[in-house]
mmCIF file of C-alpha atoms in Angstrom:
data_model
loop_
_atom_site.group_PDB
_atom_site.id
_atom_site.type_symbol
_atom_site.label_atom_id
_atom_site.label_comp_id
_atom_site.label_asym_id
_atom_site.label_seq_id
_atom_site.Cartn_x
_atom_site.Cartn_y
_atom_site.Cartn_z
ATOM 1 C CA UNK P 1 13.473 -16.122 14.110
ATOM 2 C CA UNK P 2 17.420 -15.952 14.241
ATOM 3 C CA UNK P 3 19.089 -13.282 12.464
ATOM 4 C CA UNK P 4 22.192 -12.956 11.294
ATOM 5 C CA UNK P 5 24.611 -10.049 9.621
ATOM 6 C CA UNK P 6 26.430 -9.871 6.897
ATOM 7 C CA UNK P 7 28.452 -7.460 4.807
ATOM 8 C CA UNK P 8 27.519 -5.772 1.979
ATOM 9 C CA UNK P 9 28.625 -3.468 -0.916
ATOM 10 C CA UNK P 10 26.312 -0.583 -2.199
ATOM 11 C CA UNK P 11 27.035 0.979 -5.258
ATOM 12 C CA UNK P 12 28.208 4.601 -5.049
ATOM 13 C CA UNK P 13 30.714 6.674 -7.718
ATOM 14 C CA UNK P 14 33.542 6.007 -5.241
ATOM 15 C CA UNK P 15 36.114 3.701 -6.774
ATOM 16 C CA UNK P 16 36.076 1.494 -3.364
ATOM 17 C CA UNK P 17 32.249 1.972 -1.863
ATOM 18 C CA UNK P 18 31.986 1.293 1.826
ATOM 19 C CA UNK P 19 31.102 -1.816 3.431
ATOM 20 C CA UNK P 20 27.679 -2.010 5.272
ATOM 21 C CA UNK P 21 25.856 -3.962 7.537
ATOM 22 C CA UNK P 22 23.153 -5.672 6.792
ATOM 23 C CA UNK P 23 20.664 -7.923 8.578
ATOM 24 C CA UNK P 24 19.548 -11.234 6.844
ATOM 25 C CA UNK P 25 17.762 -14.543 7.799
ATOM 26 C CA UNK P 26 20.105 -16.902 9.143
ATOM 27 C CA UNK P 27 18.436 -19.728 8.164
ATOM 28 C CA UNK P 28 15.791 -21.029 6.225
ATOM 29 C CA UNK P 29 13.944 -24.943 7.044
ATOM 30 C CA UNK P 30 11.838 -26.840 4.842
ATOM 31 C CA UNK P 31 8.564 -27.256 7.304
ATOM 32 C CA UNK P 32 8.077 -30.880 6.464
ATOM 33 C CA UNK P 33 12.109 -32.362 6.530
ATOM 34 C CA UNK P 34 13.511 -29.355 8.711
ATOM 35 C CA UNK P 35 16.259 -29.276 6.258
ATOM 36 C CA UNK P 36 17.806 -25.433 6.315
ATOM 37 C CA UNK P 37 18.608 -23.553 3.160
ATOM 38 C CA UNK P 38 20.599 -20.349 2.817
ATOM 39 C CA UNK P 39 17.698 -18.866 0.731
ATOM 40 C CA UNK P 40 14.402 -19.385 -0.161
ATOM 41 C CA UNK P 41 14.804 -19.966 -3.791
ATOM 42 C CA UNK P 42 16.696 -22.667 -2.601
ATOM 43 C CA UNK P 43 13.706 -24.008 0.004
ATOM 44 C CA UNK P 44 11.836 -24.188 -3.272
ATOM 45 C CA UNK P 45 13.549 -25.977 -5.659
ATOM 46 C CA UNK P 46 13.867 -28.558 -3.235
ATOM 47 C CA UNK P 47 10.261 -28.869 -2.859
ATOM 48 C CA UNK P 48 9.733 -28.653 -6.165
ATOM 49 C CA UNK P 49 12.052 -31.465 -7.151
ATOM 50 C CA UNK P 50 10.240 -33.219 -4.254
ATOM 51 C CA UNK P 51 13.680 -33.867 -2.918
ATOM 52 C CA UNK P 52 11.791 -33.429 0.478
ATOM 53 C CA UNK P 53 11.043 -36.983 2.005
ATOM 54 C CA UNK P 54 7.814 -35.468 3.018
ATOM 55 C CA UNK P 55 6.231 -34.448 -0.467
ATOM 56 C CA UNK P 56 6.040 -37.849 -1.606
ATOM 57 C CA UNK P 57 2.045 -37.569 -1.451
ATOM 58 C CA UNK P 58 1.801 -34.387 -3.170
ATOM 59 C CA UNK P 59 1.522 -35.664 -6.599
ATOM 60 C CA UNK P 60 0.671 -39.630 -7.052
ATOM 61 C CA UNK P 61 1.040 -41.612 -9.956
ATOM 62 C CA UNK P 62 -0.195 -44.858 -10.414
ATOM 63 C CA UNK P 63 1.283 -47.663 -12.960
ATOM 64 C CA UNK P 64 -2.039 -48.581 -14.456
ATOM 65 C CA UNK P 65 -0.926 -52.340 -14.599
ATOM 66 C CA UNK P 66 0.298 -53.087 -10.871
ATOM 67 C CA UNK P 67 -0.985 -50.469 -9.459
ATOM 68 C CA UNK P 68 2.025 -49.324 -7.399
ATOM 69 C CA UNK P 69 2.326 -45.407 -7.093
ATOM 70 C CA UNK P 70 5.433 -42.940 -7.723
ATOM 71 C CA UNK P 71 5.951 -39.353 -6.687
ATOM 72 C CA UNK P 72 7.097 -38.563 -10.052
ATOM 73 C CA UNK P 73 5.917 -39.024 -13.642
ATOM 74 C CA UNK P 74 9.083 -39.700 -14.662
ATOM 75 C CA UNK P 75 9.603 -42.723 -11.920
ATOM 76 C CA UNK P 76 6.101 -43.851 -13.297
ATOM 77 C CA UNK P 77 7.687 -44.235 -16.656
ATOM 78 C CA UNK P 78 11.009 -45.856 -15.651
ATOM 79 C CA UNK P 79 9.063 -48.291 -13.459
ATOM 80 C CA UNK P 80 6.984 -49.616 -16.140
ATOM 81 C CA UNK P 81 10.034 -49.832 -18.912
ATOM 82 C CA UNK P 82 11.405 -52.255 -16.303
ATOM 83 C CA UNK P 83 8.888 -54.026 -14.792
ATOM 84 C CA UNK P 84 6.544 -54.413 -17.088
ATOM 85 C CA UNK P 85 8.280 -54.494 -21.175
ATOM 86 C CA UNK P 86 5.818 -56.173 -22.888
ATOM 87 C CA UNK P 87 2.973 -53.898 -21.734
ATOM 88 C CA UNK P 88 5.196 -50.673 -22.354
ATOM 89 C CA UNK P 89 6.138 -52.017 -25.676
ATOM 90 C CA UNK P 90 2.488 -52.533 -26.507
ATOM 91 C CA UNK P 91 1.716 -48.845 -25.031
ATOM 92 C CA UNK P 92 4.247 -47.224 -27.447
ATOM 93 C CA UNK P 93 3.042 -48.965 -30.364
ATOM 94 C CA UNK P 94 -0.574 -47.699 -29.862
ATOM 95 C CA UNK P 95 0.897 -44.063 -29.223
ATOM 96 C CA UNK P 96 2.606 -44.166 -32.286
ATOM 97 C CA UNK P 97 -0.646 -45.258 -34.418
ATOM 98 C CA UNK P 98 -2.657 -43.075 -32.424
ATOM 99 C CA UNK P 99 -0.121 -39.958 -33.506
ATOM 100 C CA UNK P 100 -0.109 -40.811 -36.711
ATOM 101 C CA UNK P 101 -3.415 -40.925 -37.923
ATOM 102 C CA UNK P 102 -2.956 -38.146 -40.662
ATOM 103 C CA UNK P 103 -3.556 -40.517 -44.045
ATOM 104 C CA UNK P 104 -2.033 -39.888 -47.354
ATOM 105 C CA UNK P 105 -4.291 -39.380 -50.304
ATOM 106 C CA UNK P 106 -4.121 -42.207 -52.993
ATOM 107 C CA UNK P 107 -4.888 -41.207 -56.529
ATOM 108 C CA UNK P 108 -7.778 -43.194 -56.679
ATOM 109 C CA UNK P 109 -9.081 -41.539 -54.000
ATOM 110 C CA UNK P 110 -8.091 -37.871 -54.882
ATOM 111 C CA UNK P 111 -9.754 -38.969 -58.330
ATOM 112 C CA UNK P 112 -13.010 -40.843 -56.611
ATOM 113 C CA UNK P 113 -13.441 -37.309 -55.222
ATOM 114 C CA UNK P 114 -12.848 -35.154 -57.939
ATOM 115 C CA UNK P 115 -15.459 -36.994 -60.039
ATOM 116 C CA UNK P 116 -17.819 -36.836 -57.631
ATOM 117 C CA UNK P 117 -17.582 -32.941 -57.591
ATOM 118 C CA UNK P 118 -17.777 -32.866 -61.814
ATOM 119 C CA UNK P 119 -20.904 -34.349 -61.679
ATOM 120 C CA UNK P 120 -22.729 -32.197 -59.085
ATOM 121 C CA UNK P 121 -22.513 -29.490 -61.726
ATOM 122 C CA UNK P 122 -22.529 -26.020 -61.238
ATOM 123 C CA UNK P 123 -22.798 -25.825 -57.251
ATOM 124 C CA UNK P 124 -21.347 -23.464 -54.936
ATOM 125 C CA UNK P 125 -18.364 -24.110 -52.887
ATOM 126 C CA UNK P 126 -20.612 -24.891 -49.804
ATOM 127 C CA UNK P 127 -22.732 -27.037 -51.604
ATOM 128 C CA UNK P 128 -19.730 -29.006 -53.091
ATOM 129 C CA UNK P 129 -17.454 -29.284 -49.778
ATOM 130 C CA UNK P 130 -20.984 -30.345 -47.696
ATOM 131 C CA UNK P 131 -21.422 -33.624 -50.307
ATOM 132 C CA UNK P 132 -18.113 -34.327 -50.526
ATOM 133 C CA UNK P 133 -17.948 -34.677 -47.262
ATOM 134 C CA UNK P 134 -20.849 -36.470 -46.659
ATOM 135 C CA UNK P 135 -19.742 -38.775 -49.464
ATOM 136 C CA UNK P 136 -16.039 -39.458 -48.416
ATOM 137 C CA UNK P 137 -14.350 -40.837 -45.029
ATOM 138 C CA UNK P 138 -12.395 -37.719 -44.887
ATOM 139 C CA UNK P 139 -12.890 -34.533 -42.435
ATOM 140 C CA UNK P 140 -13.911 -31.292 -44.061
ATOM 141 C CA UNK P 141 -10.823 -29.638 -43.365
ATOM 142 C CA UNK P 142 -8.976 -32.568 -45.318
ATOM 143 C CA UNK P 143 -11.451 -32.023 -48.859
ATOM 144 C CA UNK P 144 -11.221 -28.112 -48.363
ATOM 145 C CA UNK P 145 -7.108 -28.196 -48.611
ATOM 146 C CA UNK P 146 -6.958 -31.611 -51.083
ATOM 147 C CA UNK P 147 -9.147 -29.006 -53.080
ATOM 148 C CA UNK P 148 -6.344 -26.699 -53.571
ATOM 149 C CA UNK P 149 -3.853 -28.545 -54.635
ATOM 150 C CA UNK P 150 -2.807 -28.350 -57.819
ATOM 151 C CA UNK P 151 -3.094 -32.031 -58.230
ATOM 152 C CA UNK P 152 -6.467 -31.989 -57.755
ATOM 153 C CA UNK P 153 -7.198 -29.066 -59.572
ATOM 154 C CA UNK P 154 -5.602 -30.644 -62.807
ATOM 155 C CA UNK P 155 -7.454 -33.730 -62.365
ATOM 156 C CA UNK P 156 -10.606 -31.743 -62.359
ATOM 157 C CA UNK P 157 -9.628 -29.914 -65.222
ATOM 158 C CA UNK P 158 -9.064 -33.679 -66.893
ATOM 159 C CA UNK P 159 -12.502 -34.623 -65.887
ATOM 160 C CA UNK P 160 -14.087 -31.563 -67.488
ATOM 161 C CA UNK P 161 -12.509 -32.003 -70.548
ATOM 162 C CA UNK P 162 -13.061 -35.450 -71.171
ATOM 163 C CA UNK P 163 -16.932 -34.749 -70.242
ATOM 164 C CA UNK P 164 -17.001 -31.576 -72.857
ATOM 165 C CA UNK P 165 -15.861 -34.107 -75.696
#
């Protein structure tokens, strides 16, 4: 290994510290391109931007409609905006029903529910949540917070008091 010196300032109380020698690493190479750096943070980011010719393997991904194969996600993606716009126009639609599955609650829905729980009668929350779900399309999670609302609540309270007259 070739070594090198260089000088350095140590901090001291004196207004002008002294110079001193120090030795250092002269230089630093990327095994695979032999490229030198002057430190190794630098040797680093280059291999982790896969600047290096070499670490083109390290990470493959494959366009799933040719087939071809890029070092980078981000290649990936730019390759199949260009070469293939239909398909990635298709792909974004489906990620953007896919993200937004969360459905709003129509009122006939909200009420379909709500009358379903007036007429199970005095039940416990369990019992009520466990055949509402069991009687609706919606996830548990979904009835337990549409069940707090204060929408709900006053179309319950509607229900009751049309049943009590």
């Amino acid at each position: 290994m070739e070594t090198t010196s260089r000088l350095t300032r140590q901090t001291s109380n004196s207004a002008i510290p002294p110079l001193q020698e120090e030795i250092v690493d002269a230089a630093i190479f990327c095994e695979v391109c032999n490229r030198q750096f002057a430190n190794l943070n630098q040797k680093k980011q280059h291999i982790r931007r896969k600047a290096c010719r070499g670490n083109l393997n390290l990470l493959i991904n494959p366009c799933d409609i040719c087939g071809r194969e890029f070092s980078t996600y981000t290649g990936l993606r730019l390759h199949q905006t260009r070469a293939h716009v239909e398909e990635n126009n298709i792909r974004k639609m489906q990620e953007a029903v896919n993200a937004s599955t969360r459905q709003n609650w129509t009122a006939d829905e909200e009420y379909a529910l709500a009358l379903l729980e007036v007429n199970m009668g005095p039940s416990t929350t369990t019992e009520i949540i466990n055949h509402l779900t069991a009687n609706s399309k919606r996830s548990r999670d979904a009835i337990k917070k549409r069940r707090q609302t204060a929408g709900y609540k006053a179309v319950i309270e509607s229900l009751l008091l049309a049943g009590t007259q």
